[in-house]
Coordinates of C-alpha atoms in Angstrom, one line a residue:
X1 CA -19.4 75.6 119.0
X2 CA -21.8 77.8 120.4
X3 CA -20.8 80.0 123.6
X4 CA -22.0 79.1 126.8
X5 CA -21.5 81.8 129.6
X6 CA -21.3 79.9 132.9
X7 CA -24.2 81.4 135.0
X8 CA -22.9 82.8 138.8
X9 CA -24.2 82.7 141.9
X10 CA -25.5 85.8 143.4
X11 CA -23.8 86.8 146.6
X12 CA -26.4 88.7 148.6
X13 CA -24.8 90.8 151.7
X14 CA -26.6 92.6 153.7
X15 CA -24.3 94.4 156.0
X16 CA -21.0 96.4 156.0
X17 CA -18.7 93.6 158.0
X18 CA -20.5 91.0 155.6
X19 CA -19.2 92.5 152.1
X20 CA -16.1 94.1 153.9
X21 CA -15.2 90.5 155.4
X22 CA -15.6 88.8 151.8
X23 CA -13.2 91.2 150.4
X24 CA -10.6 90.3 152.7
X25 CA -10.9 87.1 152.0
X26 CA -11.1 87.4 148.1
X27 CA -9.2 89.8 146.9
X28 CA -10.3 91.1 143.7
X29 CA -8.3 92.8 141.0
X30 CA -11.0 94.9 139.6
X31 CA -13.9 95.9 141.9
X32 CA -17.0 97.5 139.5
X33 CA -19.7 99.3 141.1
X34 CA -23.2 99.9 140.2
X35 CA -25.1 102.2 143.0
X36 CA -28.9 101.8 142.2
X37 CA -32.0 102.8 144.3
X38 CA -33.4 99.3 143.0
X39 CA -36.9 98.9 140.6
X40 CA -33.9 98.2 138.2
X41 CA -34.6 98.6 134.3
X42 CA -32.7 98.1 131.2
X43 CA -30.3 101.1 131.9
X44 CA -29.3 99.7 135.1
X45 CA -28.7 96.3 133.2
X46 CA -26.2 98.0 130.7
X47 CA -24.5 99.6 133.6
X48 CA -23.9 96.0 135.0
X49 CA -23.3 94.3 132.1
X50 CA -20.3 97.1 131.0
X51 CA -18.9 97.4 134.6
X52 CA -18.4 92.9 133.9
X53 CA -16.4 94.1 130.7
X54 CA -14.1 96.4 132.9
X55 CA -14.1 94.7 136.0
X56 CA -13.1 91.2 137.9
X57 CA -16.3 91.3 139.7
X58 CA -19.3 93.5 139.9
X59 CA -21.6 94.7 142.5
X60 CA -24.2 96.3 142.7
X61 CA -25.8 98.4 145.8
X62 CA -29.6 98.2 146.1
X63 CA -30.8 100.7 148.9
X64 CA -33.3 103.9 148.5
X65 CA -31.6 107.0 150.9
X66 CA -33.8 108.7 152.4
X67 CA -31.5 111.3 153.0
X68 CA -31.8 112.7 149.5
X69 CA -35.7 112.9 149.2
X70 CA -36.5 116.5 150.3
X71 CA -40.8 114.9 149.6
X72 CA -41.4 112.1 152.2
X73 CA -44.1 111.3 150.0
X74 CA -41.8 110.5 147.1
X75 CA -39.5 108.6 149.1
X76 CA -43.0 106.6 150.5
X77 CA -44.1 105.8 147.2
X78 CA -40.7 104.8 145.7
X79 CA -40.3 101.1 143.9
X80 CA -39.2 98.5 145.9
X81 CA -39.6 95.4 144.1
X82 CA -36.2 93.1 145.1
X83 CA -37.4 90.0 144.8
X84 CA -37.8 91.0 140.9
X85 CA -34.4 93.1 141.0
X86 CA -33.0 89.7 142.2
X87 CA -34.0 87.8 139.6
X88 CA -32.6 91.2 137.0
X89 CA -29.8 90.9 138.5
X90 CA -29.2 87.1 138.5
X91 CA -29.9 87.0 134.5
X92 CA -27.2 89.4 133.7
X93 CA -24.8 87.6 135.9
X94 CA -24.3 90.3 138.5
X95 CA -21.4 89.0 141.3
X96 CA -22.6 90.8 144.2
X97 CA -25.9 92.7 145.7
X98 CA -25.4 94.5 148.6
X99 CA -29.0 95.7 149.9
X100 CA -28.5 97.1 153.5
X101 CA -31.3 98.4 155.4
X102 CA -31.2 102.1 156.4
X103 CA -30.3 101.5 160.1
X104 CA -27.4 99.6 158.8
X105 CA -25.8 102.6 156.5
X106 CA -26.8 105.8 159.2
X107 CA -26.5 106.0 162.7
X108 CA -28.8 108.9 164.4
X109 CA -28.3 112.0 164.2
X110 CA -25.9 111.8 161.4
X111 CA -24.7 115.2 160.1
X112 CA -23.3 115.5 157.0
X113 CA -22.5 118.7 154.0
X114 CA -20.0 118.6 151.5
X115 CA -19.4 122.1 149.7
X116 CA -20.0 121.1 145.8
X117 CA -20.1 125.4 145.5
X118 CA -23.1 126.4 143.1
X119 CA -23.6 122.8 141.4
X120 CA -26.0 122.4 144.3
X121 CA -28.0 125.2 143.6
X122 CA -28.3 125.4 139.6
X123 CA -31.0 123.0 138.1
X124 CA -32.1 120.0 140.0
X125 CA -30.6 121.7 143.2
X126 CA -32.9 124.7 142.9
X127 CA -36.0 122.5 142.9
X128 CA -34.8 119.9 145.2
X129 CA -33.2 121.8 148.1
X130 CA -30.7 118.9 149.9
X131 CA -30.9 116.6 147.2
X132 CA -27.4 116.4 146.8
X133 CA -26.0 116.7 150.4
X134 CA -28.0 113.1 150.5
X135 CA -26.7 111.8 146.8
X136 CA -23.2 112.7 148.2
X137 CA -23.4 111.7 152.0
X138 CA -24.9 108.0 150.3
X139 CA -22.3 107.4 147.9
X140 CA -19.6 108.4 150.0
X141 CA -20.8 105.6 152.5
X142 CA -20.8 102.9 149.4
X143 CA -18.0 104.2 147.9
X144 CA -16.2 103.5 151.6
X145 CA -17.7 100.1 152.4
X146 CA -17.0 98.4 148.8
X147 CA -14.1 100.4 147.6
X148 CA -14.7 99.9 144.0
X149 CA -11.8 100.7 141.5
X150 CA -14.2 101.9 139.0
X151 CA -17.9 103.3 139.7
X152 CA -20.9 103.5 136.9
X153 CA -23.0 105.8 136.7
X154 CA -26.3 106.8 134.2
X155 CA -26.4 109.9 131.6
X156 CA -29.7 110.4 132.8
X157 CA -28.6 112.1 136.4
X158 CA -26.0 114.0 134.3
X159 CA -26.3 116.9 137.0
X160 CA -25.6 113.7 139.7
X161 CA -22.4 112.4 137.7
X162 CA -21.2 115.9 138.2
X163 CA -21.6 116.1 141.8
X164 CA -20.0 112.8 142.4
X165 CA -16.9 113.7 140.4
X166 CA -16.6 116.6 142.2
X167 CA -17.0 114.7 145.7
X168 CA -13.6 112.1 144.1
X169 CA -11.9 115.1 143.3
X170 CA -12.0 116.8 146.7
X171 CA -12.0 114.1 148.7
X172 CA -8.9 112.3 146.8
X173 CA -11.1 109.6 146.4
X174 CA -9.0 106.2 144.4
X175 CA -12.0 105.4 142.2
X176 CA -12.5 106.1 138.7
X177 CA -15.8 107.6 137.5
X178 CA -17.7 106.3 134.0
X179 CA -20.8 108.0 132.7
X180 CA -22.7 105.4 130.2
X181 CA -25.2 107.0 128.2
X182 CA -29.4 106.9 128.3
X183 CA -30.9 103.9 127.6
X184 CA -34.5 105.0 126.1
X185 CA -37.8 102.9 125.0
X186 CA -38.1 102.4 121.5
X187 CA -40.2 105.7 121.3
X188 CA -37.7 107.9 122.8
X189 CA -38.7 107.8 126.9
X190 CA -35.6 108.0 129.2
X191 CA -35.6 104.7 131.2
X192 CA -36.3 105.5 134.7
X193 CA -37.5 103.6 138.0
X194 CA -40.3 106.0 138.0
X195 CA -41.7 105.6 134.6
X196 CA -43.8 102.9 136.5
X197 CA -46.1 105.3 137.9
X198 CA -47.3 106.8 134.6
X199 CA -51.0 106.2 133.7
X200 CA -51.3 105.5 130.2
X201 CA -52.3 109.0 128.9
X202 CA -49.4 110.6 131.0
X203 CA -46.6 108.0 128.8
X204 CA -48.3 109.2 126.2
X205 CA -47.7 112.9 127.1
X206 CA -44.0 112.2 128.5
X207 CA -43.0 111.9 125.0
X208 CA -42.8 115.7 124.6
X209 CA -39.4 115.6 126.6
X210 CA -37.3 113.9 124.4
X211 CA -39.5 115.0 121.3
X212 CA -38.0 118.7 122.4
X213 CA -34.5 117.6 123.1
X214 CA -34.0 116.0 120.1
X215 CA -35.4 119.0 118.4
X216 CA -32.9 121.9 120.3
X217 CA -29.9 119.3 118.6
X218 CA -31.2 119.2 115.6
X219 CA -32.0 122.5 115.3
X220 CA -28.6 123.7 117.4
X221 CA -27.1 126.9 116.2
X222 CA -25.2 128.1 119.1
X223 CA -25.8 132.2 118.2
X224 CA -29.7 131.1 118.9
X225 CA -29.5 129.1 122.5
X226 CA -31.7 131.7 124.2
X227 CA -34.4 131.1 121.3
X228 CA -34.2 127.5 121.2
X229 CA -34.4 127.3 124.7
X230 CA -37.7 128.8 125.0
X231 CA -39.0 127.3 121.6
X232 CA -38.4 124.1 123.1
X233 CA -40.0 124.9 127.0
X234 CA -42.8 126.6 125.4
X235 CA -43.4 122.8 123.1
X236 CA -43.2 121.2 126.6
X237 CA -45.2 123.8 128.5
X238 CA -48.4 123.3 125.7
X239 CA -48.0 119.9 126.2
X240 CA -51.6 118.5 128.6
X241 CA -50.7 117.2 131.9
X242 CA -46.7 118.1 131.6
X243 CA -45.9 121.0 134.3
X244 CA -42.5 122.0 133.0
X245 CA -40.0 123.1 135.7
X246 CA -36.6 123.8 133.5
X247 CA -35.6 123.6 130.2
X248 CA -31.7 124.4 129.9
X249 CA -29.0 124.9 127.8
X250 CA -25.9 125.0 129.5
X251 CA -22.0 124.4 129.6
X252 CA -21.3 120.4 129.9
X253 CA -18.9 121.3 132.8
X254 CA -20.2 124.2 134.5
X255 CA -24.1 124.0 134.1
X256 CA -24.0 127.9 133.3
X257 CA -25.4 129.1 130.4
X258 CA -23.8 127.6 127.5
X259 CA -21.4 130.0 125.5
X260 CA -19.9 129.6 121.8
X261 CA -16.4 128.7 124.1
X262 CA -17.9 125.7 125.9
X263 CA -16.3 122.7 125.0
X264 CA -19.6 120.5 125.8
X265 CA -23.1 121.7 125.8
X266 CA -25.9 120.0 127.5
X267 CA -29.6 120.4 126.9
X268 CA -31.5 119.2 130.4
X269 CA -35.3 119.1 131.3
X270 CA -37.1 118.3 135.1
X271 CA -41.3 118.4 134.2
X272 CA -43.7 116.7 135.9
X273 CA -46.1 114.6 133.9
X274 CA -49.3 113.7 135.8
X275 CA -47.7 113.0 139.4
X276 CA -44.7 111.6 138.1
X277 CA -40.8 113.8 137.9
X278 CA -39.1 113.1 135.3
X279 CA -35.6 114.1 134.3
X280 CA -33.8 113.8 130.5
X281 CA -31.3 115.5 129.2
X282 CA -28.9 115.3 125.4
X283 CA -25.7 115.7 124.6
X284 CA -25.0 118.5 121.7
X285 CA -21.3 119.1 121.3

């Protein structure tokens, strides 16, 4: 006999005493958490679909803070398609979407700063100044209102999963952190909300990212790092319409330069192809 997975009803809540309030009246064993900005993809999807395998029930948090766009034009020209994200969300079974507005998760004048030492400075913190005071002051909020026992999180923000952890570790916060790896298009391309805005020629060009990860671990000799790192930005820097901002070899748990004692090494790129930022990063060791 063929199995048949009984589909769910989403739950859609759209406040803090709405979710909180269901909670109370349903305890759950095992709360998993998937904190999106929406435009969901087939990463996000795989985030869901393992948080159901470790969890009792799942939800996931729609909503894009504005508090960790240091471009008000990037924030203004973000994805927000929810009616589709519904219906993604809906086919993979999701339990709960929580989509608050932004009036619901800050009050004005909010002030926030959480001391994450030099991880907010290194990498994507050099080229987005505040970035992760918002990433942090965000998913401290969720991380209060559902009070998930276990929180997902993609490979792709590696830097981001770092930031977090620290935030839990500090803050004695009783959730457990899991980092799922890239999902990428057949051709390589790291899945991202934003890939929607690339014009034909620039997808074509983005390729040049993972083209030059993929090459620093195949080519990985850990005596060479400084080499391969600028082998590997010069490949991206010749590439037309990519405007490379780092290409970095570094310690898996520091984000310093990666040395022959570093028990995980991490290859990460930021370029911008056409008008589009994109992020990628691999795993070598």
């Amino acid at each position: 006999m063929p199995n048949f997975v009984t589909p769910i009803t989403l739950k859609i809540f759209s406040t803090k005493n709405e979710i909180t309030d269901y909670f109370n009246r349903k305890p759950v064993k095992v709360i998993g958490f998937v904190p999106t900005m929406g435009a969901l993809h087939k990463g996000h999807l795989g985030l869901i679909e393992l948080a159901k395998q470790q969890s009792t029930q799942v939800v996931c948090s729609i909503f894009v803070n504005p508090t960790q766009f240091n471009d008000p034009k990037d924030l203004e020209k973000y994805p927000r398609p929810i009616t589709d994200d519904i219906r993604r969300l809906e086919e993979v079974n999701c339990d709960i979407l929580f989509n608050p507005q932004v009036t619901e998760m800050y009050a004005d004048n909010e002030k926030w700063h959480f001391d994450m030492g030099d991880l907010e400075y290194l990498l994507e913190g050099k080229f987005r100044p505040g970035h992760y005071q918002g990433v942090t002051q965000v998913v401290n909020k969720l991380f209060n209102i559902v009070k998930p026992d276990i929180a997902f999180f993609g490979q792709k923000d590696y830097q981001q999963f770092m930031v977090i952890s620290k935030m839990v570790e500090v803050l004695e916060m009783p959730v457990k952190l899991v980092m799922c790896p890239i999902e990428r298009e057949p051709d390589g391309l790291a899945m991202s909300s934003r890939n929607i805005h690339l014009t034909p020629y620039d997808r074509e060009h983005s390729l040049i990212l993972s083209k030059a990860l993929n090459w620093v671990k195949e080519n990985f000799d850990i005596n060479k790092i400084d080499t391969l790192q600028q082998q590997a930005a010069q490949m991206i820097s010749n590439e037309p319409g990519v405007e490379l901002e780092y290409f970095e070899i570094v310690d898996g748990k520091t984000l310093h330069h990666a040395a022959p004692a570093s028990e995980t090494i991490v290859a990460l790129v930021a370029a911008r192809v056409g008008k589009t930022r994109l992020i990628d990063n691999v795993l070598i060791g």
